[in-house]
Tab-separated table of C-alpha atoms in Angstrom:
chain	number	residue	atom	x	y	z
A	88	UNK	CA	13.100	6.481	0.941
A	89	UNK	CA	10.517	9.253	0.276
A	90	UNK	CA	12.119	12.980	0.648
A	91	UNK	CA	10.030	15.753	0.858
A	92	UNK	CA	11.088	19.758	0.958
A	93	UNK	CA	8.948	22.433	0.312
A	94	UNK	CA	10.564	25.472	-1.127
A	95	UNK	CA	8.162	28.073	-0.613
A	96	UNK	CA	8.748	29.925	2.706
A	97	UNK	CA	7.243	31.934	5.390
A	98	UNK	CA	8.159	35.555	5.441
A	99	UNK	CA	8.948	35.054	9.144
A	100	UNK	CA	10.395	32.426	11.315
A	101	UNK	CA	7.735	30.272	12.687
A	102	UNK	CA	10.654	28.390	14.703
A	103	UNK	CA	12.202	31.372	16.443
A	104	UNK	CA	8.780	32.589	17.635
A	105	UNK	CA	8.277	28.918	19.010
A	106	UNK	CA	11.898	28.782	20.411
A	107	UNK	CA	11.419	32.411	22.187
A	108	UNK	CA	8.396	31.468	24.573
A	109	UNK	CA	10.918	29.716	26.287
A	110	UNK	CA	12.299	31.151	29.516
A	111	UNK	CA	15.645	32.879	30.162
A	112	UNK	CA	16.142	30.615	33.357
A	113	UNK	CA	15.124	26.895	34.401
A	114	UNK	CA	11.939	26.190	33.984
A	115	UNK	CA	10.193	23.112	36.355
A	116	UNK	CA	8.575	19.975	34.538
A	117	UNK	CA	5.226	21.562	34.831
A	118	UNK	CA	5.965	24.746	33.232
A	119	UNK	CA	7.460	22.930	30.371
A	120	UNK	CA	4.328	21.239	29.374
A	121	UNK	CA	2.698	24.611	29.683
A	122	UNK	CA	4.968	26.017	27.342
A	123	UNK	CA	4.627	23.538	25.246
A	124	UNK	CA	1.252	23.731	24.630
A	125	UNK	CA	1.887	26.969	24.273
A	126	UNK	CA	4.054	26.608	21.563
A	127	UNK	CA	1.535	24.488	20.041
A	128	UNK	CA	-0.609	26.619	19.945
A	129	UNK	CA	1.169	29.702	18.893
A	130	UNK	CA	2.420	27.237	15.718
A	131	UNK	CA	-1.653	26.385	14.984
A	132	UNK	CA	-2.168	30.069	14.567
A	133	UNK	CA	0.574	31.361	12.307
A	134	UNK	CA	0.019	28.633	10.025
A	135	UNK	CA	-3.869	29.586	10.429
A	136	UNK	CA	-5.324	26.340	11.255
A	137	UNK	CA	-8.803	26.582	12.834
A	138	UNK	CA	-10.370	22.624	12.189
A	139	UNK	CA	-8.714	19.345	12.706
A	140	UNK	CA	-7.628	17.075	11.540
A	141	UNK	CA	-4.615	19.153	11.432
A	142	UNK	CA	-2.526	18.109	8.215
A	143	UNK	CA	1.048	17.062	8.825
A	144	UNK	CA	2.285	18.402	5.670
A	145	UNK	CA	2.114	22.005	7.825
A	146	UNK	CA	6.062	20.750	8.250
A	147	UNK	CA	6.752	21.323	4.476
A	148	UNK	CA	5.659	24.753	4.716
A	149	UNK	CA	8.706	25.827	7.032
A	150	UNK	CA	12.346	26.513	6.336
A	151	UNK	CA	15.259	24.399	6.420
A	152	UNK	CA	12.891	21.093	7.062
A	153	UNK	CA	12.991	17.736	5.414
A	154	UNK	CA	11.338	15.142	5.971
A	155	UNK	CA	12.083	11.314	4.862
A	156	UNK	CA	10.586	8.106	5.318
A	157	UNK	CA	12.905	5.257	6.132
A	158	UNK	CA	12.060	1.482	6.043
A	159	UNK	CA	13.328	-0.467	8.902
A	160	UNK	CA	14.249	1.860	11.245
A	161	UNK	CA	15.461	1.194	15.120
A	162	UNK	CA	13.060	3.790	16.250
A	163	UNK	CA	10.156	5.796	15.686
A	164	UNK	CA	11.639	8.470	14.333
A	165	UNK	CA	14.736	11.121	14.398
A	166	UNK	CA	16.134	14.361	13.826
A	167	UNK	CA	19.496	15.741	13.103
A	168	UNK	CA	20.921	19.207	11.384
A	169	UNK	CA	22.801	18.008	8.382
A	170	UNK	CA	25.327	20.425	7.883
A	171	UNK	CA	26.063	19.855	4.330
A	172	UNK	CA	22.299	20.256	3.142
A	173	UNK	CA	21.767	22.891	5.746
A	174	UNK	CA	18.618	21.919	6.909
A	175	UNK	CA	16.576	19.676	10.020
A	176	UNK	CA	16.280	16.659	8.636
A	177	UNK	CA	12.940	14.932	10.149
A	178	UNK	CA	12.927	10.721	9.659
A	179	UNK	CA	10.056	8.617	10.560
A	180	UNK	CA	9.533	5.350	10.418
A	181	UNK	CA	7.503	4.333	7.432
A	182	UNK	CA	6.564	0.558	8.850
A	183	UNK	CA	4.560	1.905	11.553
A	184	UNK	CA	1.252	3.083	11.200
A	185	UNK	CA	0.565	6.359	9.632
A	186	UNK	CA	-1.411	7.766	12.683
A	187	UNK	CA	1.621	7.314	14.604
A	188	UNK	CA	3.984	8.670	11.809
A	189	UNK	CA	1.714	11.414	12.276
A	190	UNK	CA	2.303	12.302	16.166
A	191	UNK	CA	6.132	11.394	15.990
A	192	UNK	CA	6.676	14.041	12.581
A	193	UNK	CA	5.548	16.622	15.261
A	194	UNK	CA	7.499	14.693	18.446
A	195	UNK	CA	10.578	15.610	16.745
A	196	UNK	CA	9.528	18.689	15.315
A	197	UNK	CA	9.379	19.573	19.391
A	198	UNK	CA	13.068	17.776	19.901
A	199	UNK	CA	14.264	20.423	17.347
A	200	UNK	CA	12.059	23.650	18.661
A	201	UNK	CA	14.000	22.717	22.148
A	202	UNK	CA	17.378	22.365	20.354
A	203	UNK	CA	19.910	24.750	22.389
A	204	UNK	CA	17.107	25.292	25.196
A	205	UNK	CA	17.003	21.464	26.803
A	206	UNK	CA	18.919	22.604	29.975
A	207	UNK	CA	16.328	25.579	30.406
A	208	UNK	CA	13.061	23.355	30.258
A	209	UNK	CA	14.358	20.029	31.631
A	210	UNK	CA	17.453	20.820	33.600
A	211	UNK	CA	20.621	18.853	33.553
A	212	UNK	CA	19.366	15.733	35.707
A	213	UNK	CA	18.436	11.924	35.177
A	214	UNK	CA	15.466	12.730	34.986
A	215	UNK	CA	16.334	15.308	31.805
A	216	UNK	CA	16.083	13.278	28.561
A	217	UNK	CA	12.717	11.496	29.941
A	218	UNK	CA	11.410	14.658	30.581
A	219	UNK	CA	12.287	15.943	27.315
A	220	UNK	CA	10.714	12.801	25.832
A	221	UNK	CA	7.215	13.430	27.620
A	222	UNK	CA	7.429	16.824	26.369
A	223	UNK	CA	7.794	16.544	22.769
A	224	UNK	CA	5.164	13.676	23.198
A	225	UNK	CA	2.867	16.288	25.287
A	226	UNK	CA	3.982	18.755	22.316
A	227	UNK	CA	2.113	16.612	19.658
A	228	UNK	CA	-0.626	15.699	21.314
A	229	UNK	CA	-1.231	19.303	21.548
A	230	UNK	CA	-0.395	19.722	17.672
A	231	UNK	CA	-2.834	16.839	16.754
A	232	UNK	CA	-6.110	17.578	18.989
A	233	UNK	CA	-5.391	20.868	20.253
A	234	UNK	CA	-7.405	21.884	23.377
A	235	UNK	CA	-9.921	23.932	21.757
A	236	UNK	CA	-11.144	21.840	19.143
A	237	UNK	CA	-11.341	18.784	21.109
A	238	UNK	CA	-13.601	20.657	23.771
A	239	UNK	CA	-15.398	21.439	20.549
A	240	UNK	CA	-15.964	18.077	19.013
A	241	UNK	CA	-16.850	16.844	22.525
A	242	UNK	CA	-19.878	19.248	22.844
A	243	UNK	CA	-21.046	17.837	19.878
A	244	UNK	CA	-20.968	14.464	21.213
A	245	UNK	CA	-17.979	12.982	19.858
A	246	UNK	CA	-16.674	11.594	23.415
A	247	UNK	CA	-14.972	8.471	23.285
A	248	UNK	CA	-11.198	7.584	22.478
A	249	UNK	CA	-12.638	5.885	19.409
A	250	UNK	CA	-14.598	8.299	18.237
A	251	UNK	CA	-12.446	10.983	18.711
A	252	UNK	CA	-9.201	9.607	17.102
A	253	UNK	CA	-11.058	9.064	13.651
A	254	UNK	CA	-12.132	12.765	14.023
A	255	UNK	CA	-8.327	13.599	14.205
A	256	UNK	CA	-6.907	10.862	12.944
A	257	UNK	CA	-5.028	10.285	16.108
A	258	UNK	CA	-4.707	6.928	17.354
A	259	UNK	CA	-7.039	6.091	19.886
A	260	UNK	CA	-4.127	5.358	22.387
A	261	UNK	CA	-2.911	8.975	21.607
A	262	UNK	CA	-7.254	10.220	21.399
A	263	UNK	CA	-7.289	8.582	25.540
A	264	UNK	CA	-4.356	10.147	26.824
A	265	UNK	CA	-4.820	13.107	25.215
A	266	UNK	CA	-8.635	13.139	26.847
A	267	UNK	CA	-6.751	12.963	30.262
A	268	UNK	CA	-4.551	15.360	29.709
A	269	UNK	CA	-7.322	17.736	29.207
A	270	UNK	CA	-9.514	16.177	31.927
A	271	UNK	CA	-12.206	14.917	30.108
A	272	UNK	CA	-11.711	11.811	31.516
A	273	UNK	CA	-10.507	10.796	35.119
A	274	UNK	CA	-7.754	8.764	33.580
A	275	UNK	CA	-4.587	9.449	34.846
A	276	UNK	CA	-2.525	11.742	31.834
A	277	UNK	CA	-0.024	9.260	30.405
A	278	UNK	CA	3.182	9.614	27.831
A	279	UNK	CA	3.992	6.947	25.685
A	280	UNK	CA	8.097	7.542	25.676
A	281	UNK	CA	10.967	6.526	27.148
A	282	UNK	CA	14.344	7.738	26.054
A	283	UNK	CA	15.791	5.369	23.808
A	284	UNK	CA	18.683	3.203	25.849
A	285	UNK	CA	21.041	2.657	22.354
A	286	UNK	CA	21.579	4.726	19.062
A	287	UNK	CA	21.284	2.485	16.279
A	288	UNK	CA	23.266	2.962	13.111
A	289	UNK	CA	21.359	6.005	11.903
A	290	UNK	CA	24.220	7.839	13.767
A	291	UNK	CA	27.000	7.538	11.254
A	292	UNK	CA	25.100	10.623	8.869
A	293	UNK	CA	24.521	13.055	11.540
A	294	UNK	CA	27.072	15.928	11.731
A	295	UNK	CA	24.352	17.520	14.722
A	296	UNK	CA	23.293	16.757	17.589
A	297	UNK	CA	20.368	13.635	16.990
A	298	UNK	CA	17.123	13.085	19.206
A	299	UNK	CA	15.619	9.481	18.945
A	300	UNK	CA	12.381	8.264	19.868
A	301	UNK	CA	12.181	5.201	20.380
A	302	UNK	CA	9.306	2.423	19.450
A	303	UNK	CA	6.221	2.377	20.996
A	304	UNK	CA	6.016	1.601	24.696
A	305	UNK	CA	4.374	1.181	27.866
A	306	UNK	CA	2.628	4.637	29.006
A	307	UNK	CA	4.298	6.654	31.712
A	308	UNK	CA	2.522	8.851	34.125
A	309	UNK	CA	2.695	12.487	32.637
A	310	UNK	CA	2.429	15.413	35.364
A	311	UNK	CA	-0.664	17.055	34.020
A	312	UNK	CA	-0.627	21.062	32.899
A	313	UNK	CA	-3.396	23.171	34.446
């Protein structure tokens, strides 16, 4: 297991200015995404990135964040508070490959900006943990090949899946849906979540609420943002 903390901080929260674009009332599906594009892109901009590929180890620059890779995992990836360290602990799945390490460091990055807002963007439905799935999936899409720069790249002529996944070192699964989701393409927008259906035994640590994903999956249909 690889642990990595950075100890140099921010002057100012970048996860409270993330966690107050959210509404004080229920939000629908669609305005979720929205916001969390938004909060994509307000995290792009206080940690001044203006080119891709954007570098994962922006993580290590916040407070209270750890990350660890862990071998065999049940899922992609989780997050828990771990009250004796006093930090968000961040665990991804080191057997998977790293471009998809990549998007699911920033899926649960999302599961922990929500933390104490769920009800607000997703409501209290059956519908509520999927939806919370698509949007910490929408959430690092956003991270990875944010809006601008891929309407950049694609004026210069990088325009396929393929093409465009090396240039953010995305996988090209992630590059095509993240094409639709901007309408570049007339694909139909697509997640690539579903809520996990058991907890494996990564469980037994976590003194905090825990948010799962699970491994990779069929594509759902994703309600496009405007």
């Amino acid at each position: 297991m690889m642990n990595y903390t950075q100890n140099d901080k921010p002057p100012r929260s970048v996860l409270n200015t993330l966690r107050a674009l959210v509404p004080q009332r229920e939000a629908t599906f669609t305005e979720a995404l929205r916001i969390a594009e938004q909060q994509a892109q307000r995290f792009l901009r206080r940690l001044q990135v203006q080119t891709g590929p954007v570098s994962d180890d922006l993580l290590l620059d916040l407070p209270r964040i750890t990350i660890e890779y862990m071998g065999r995992m049940p899922t992609s990836g989780c997050s828990f508070w771990d009250n004796d360290r006093k930090t968000w602990i961040i665990q991804v799945n080191c057997d998977e490959p790293l471009t998809r390490q990549r998007f699911t460091l920033f899926h649960e990055y999302k599961h922990i900006v929500d933390h104490g807002r769920t009800d607000q963007l997703y409501g209290i439905g059956r519908d509520a943990g999927k939806h919370a799935e698509q949007a910490a999936d929408y959430f690092a899409g956003c991270v990875l090949m944010p809006r601008p720069l891929v309407k950049r790249a694609w004026c210069q002529g990088i325009q396929t899946a393929e093409q465009l996944a090396i240039w953010f070192d995305v996988s090209p699964v992630a590059a095509r849906v993240r094409l639709a989701q901007i309408g570049l393409t007339d694909d139909e927008p697509m997640a690539r979540c579903m809520p996990p259906k058991t907890v494996g035994a990564w469980a037994s640590r976590q003194t905090f609420r825990s948010y799962y994903r699970q491994l990779s999956t069929r594509p759902l249909a994703l309600q496009e943002t405007s």
